[in-house]
mmCIF file of C-alpha atoms in Angstrom:
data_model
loop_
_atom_site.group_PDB
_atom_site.id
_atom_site.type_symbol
_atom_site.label_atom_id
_atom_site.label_comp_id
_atom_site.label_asym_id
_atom_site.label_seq_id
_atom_site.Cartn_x
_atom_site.Cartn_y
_atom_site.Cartn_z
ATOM 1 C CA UNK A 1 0.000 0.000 0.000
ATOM 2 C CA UNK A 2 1.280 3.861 -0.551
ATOM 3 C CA UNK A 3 1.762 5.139 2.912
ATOM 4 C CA UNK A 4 2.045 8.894 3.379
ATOM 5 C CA UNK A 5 5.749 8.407 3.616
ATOM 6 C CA UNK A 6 6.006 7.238 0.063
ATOM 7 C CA UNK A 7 3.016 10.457 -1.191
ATOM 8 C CA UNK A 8 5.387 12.829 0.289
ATOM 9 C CA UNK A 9 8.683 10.903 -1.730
ATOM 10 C CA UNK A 10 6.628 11.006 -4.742
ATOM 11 C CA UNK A 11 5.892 14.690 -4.159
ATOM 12 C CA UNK A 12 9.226 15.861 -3.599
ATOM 13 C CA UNK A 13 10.685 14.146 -7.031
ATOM 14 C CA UNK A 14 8.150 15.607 -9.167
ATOM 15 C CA UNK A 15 9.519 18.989 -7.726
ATOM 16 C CA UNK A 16 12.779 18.291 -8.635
ATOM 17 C CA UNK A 17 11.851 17.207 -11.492
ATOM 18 C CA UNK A 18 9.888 20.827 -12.451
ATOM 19 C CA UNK A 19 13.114 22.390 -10.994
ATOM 20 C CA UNK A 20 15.293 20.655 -12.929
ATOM 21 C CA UNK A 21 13.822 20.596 -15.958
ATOM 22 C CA UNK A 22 12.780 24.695 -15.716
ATOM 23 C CA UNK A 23 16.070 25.675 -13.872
ATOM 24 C CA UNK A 24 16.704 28.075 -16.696
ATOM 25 C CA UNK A 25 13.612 29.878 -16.890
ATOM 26 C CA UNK A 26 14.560 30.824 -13.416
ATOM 27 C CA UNK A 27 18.374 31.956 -14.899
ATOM 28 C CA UNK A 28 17.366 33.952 -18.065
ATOM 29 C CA UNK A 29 14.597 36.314 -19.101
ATOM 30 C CA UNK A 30 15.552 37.213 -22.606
ATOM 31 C CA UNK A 31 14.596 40.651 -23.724
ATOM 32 C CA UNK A 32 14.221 42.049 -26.722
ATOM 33 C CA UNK A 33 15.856 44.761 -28.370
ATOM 34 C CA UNK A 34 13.741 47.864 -27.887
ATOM 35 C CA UNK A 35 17.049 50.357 -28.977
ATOM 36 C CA UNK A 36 17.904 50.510 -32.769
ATOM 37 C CA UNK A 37 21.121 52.829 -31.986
ATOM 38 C CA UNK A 38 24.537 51.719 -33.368
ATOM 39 C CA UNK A 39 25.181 48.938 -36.003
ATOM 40 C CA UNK A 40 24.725 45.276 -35.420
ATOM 41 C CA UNK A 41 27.528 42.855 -35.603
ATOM 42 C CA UNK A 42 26.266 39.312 -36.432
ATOM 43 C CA UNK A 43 28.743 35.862 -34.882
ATOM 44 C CA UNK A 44 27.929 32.800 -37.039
ATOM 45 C CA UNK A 45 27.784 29.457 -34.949
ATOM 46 C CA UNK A 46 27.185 25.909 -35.044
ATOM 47 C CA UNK A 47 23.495 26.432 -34.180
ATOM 48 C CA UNK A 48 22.843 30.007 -33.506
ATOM 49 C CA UNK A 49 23.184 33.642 -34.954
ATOM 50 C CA UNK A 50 24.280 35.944 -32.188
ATOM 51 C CA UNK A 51 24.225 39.597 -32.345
ATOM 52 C CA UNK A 52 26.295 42.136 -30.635
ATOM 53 C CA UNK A 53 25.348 46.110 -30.981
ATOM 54 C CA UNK A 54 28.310 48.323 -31.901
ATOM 55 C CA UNK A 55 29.107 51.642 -32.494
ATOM 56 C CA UNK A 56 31.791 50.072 -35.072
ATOM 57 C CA UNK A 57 34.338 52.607 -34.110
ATOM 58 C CA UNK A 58 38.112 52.939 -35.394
ATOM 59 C CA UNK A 59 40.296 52.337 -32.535
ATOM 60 C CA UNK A 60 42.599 50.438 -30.967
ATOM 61 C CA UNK A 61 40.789 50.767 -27.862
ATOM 62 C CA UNK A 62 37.811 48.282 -27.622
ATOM 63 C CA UNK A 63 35.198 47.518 -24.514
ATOM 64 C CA UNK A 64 32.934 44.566 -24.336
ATOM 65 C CA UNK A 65 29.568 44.578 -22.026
ATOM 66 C CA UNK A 66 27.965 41.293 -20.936
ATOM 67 C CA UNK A 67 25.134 42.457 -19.120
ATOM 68 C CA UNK A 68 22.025 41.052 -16.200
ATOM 69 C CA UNK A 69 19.893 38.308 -16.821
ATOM 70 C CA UNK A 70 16.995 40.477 -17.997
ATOM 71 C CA UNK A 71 18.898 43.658 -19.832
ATOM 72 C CA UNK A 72 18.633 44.176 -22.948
ATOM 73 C CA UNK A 73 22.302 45.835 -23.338
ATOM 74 C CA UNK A 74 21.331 47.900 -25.968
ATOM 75 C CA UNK A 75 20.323 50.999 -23.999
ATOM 76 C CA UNK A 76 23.903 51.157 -22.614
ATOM 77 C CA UNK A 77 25.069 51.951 -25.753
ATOM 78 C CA UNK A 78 25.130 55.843 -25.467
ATOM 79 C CA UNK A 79 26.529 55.881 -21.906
ATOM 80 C CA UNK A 80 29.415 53.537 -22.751
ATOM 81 C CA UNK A 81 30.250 55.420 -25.782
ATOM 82 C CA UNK A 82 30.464 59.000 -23.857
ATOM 83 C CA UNK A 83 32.044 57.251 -21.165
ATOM 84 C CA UNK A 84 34.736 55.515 -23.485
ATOM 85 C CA UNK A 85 35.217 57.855 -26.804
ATOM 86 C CA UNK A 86 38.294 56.406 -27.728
ATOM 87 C CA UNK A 87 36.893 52.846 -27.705
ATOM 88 C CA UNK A 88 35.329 50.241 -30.304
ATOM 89 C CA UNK A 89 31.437 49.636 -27.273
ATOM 90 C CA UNK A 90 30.486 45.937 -28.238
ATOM 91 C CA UNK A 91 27.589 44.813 -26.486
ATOM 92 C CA UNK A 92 26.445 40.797 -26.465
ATOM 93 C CA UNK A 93 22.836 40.171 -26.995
ATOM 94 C CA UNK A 94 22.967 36.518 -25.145
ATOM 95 C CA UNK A 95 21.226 33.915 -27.428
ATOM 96 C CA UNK A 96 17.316 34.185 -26.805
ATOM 97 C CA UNK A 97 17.967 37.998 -26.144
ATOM 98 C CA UNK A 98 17.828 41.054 -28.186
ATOM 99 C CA UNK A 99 17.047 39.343 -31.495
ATOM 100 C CA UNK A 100 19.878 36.219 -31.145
ATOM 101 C CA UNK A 101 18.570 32.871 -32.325
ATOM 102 C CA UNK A 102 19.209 29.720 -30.084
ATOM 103 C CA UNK A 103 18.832 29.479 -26.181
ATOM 104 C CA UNK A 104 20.747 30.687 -23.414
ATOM 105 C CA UNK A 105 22.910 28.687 -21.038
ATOM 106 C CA UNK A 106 26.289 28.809 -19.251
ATOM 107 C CA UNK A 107 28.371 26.823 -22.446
ATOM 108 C CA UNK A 108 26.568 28.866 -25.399
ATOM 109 C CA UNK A 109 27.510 32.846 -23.796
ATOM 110 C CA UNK A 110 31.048 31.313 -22.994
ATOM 111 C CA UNK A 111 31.296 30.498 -26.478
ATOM 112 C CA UNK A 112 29.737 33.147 -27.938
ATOM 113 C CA UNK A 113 32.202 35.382 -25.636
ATOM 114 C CA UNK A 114 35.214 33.652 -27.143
ATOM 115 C CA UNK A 115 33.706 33.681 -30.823
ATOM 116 C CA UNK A 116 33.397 37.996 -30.331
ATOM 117 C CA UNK A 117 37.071 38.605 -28.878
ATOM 118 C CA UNK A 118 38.771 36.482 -31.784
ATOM 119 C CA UNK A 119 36.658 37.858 -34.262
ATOM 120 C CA UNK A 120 37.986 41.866 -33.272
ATOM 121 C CA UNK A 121 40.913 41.460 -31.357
ATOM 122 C CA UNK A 122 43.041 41.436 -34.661
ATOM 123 C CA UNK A 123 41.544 45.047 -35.045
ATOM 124 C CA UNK A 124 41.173 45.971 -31.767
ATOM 125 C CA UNK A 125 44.298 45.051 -29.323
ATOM 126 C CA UNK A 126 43.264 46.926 -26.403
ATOM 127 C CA UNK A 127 39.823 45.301 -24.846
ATOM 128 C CA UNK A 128 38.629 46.340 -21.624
ATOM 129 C CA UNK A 129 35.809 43.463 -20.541
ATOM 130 C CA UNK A 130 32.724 44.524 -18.360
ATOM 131 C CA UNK A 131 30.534 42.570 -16.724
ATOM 132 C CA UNK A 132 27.597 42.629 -14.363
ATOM 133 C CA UNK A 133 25.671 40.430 -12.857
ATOM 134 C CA UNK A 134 24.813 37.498 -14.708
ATOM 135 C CA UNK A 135 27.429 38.672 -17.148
ATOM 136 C CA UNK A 136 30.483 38.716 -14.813
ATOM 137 C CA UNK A 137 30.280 35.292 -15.365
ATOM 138 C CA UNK A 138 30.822 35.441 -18.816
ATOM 139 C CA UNK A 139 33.573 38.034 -18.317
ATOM 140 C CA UNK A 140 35.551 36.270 -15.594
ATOM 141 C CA UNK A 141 35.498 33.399 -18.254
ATOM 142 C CA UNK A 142 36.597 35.298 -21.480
ATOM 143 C CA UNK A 143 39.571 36.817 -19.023
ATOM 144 C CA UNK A 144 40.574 33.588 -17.725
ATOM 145 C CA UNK A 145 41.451 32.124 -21.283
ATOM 146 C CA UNK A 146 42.223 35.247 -23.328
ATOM 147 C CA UNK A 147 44.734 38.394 -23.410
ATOM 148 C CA UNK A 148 42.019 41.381 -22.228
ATOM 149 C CA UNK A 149 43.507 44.668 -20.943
ATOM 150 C CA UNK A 150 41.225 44.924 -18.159
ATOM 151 C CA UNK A 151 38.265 43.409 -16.278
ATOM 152 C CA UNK A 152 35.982 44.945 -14.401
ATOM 153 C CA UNK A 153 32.943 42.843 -12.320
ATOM 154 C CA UNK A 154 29.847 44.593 -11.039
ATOM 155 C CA UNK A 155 27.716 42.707 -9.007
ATOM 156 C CA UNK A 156 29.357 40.200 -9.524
ATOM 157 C CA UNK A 157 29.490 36.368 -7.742
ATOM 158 C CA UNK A 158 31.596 33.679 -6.660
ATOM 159 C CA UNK A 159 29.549 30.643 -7.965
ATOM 160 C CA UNK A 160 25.715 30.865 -9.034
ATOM 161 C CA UNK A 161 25.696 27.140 -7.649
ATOM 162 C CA UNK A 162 25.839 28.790 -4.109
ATOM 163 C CA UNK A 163 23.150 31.252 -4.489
ATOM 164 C CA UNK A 164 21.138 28.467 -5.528
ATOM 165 C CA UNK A 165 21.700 26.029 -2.956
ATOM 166 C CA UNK A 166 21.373 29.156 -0.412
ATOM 167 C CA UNK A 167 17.449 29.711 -2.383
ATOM 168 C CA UNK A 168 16.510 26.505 -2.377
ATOM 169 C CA UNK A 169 18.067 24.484 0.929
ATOM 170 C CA UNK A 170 15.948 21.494 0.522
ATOM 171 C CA UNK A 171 16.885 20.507 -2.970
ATOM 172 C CA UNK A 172 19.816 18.816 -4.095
ATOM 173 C CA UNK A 173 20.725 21.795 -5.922
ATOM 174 C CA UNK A 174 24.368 20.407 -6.382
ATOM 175 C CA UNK A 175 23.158 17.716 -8.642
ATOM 176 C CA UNK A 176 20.270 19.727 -10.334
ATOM 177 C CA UNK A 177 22.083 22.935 -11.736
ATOM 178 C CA UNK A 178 23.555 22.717 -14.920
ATOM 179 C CA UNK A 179 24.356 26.523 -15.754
ATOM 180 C CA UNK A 180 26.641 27.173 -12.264
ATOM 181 C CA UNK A 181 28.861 29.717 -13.613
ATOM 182 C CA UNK A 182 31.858 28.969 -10.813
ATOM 183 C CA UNK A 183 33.664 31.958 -11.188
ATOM 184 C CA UNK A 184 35.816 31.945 -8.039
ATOM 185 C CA UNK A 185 37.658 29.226 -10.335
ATOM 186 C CA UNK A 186 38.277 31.135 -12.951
ATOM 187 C CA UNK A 187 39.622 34.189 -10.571
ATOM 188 C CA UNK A 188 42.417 32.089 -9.629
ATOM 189 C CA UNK A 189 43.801 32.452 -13.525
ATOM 190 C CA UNK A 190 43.274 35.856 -13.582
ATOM 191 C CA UNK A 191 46.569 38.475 -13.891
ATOM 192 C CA UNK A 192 45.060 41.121 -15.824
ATOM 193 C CA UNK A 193 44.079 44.357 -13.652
ATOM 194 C CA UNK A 194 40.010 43.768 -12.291
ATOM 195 C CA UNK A 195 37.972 45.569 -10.629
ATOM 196 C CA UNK A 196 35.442 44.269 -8.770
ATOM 197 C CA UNK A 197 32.190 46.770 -8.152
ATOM 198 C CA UNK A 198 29.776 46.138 -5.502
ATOM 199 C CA UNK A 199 26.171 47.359 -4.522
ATOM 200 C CA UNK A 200 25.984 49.077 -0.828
ATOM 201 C CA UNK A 201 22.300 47.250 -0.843
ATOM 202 C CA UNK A 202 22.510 44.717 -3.149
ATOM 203 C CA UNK A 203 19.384 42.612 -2.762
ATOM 204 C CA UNK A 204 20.296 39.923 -5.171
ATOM 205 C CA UNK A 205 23.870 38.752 -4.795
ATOM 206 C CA UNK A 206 24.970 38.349 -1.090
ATOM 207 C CA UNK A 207 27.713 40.533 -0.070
ATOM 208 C CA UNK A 208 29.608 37.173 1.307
ATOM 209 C CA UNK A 209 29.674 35.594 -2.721
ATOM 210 C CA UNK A 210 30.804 39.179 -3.792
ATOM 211 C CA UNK A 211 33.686 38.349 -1.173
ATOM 212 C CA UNK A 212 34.504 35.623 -1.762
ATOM 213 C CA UNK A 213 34.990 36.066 -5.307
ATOM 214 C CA UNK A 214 37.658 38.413 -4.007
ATOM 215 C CA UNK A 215 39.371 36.152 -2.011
ATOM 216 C CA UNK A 216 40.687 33.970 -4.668
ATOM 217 C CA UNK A 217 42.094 36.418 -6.566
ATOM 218 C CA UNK A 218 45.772 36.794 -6.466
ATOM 219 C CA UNK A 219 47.653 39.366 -4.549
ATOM 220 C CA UNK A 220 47.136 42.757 -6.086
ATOM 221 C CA UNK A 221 45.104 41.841 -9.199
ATOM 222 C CA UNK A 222 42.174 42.770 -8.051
ATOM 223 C CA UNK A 223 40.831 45.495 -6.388
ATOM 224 C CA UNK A 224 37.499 45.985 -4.526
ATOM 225 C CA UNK A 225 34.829 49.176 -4.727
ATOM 226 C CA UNK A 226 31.475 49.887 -2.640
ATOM 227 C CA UNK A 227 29.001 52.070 -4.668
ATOM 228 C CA UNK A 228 27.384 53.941 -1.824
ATOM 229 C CA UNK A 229 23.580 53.691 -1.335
ATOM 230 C CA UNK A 230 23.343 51.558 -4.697
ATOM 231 C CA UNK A 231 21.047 48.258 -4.906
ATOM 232 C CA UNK A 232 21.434 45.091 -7.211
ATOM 233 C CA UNK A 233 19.638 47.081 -10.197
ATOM 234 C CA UNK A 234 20.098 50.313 -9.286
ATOM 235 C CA UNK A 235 24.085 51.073 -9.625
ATOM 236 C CA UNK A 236 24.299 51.936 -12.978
ATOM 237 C CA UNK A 237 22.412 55.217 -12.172
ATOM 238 C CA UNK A 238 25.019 56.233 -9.690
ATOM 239 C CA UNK A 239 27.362 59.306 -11.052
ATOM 240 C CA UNK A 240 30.014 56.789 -8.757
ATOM 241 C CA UNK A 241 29.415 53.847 -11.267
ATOM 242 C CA UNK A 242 31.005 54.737 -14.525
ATOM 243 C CA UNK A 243 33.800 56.972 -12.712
ATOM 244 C CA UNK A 244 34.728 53.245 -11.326
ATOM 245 C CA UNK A 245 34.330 51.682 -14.715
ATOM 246 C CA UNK A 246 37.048 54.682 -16.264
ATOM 247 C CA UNK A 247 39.729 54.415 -13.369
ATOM 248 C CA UNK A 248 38.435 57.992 -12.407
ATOM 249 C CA UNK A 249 37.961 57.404 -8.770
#
């Protein structure tokens, strides 16, 4: 006979089940592209067509933006370029975002990351990475494995496997995630100057991850900012922010 026992087993694998298999409709929320500034690069895959806005500039100089979960990076465009007017602004529309075909997960932006810096460093020597959130992921990453200038993390986190396990304690999130973007691995690889930018009040990634992210830098690579007063989704509005993202502290 089914005891409660066995109701309550059966109840708690169909949830991992849903969790597993909608674990990254919890990750992404593609957006579309509601900016038509700049021109649009296009990177040819496998199995996807992934585009990158650009203000196509001739320089030397070039800066590349992997943005939040649920940006579209388009409408940093502008700021970036007044911010940097001696740089090429490339900004990665993730696959499933901003008009790129395919879906998003942790393998496909890595790729797609790689697939934009060989494709202009020949033209552009000089690339200064951002990241933020989501995206500092993908940055960490692209540092860890090619020659960039600079890196600079906002918001960014030590492993998204953690944050998970911390919002969902009783699942076995450890054997469930696919997409767990471990950066504190990658930070260990890392000798190119970084910056890492946090939020005074960020409400989405713990202080402690931002921290520990730190910690396994090595000695004097990285270096650590507090935006004052500035939540998760809010920092990019502070004057603070983009002095950070220049060197003008």
């Amino acid at each position: 006979p089914i005891t409660f026992f066995s109701i309550i087993i059966i109840i708690y694998l169909g949830l991992c089940g849903i969790l597993f298999i909608n674990q990254r409709n919890l990750i992404y929320f593609p957006q579309p592209r509601s900016i038509n500034s700049g021109t649009t690069l296009t990177l040819s895959t496998d199995d996807a067509q992934v585009l990158v806005t650009t203000n196509q500039r001739k320089s030397t100089k070039a800066l590349f933006y992997f943005g939040g979960n649920a940006e579209d990076v388009s409408y940093s465009l502008p700021s970036f370029s007044t911010a940097f007017p001696d740089h090429a602004i490339y900004l990665l529309h993730y696959r499933g975002y901003g008009g790129s075909s395919g879906s998003p997960s942790e393998t496909a932006l890595f790729t797609d990351a790689l697939a934009l810096f060989d494709k202009v460093h020949a033209e552009h020597k000089n690339i200064v990475v951002v990241g933020r959130s989501l995206g500092s992921g993908v940055a960490i990453h692209l540092a860890s494995v090619r020659p960039v200038a600079r890196l600079v993390l906002v918001t960014p986190y030590d492993s998204l496997l953690e944050i998970a396990a911390r919002q969902f304690p009783y699942f076995p999130v450890r054997w469930l995630l696919r997409d767990k973007y471990e950066s504190w691995r990658y930070a260990e690889r890392i000798t190119t100057p970084t910056l890492i930018v946090a939020a005074e009040h960020d409400e989405v990634i713990p202080r402690a991850n931002t921290e520990a992210l730190y910690k396994h830098f090595r000695a004097g690579v990285a270096s650590f900012k507090v935006v004052g007063g500035a939540g998760h989704n809010t920092i990019s509005e502070s004057p603070e922010y983009m002095r950070l993202l220049t060197g003008m502290q």
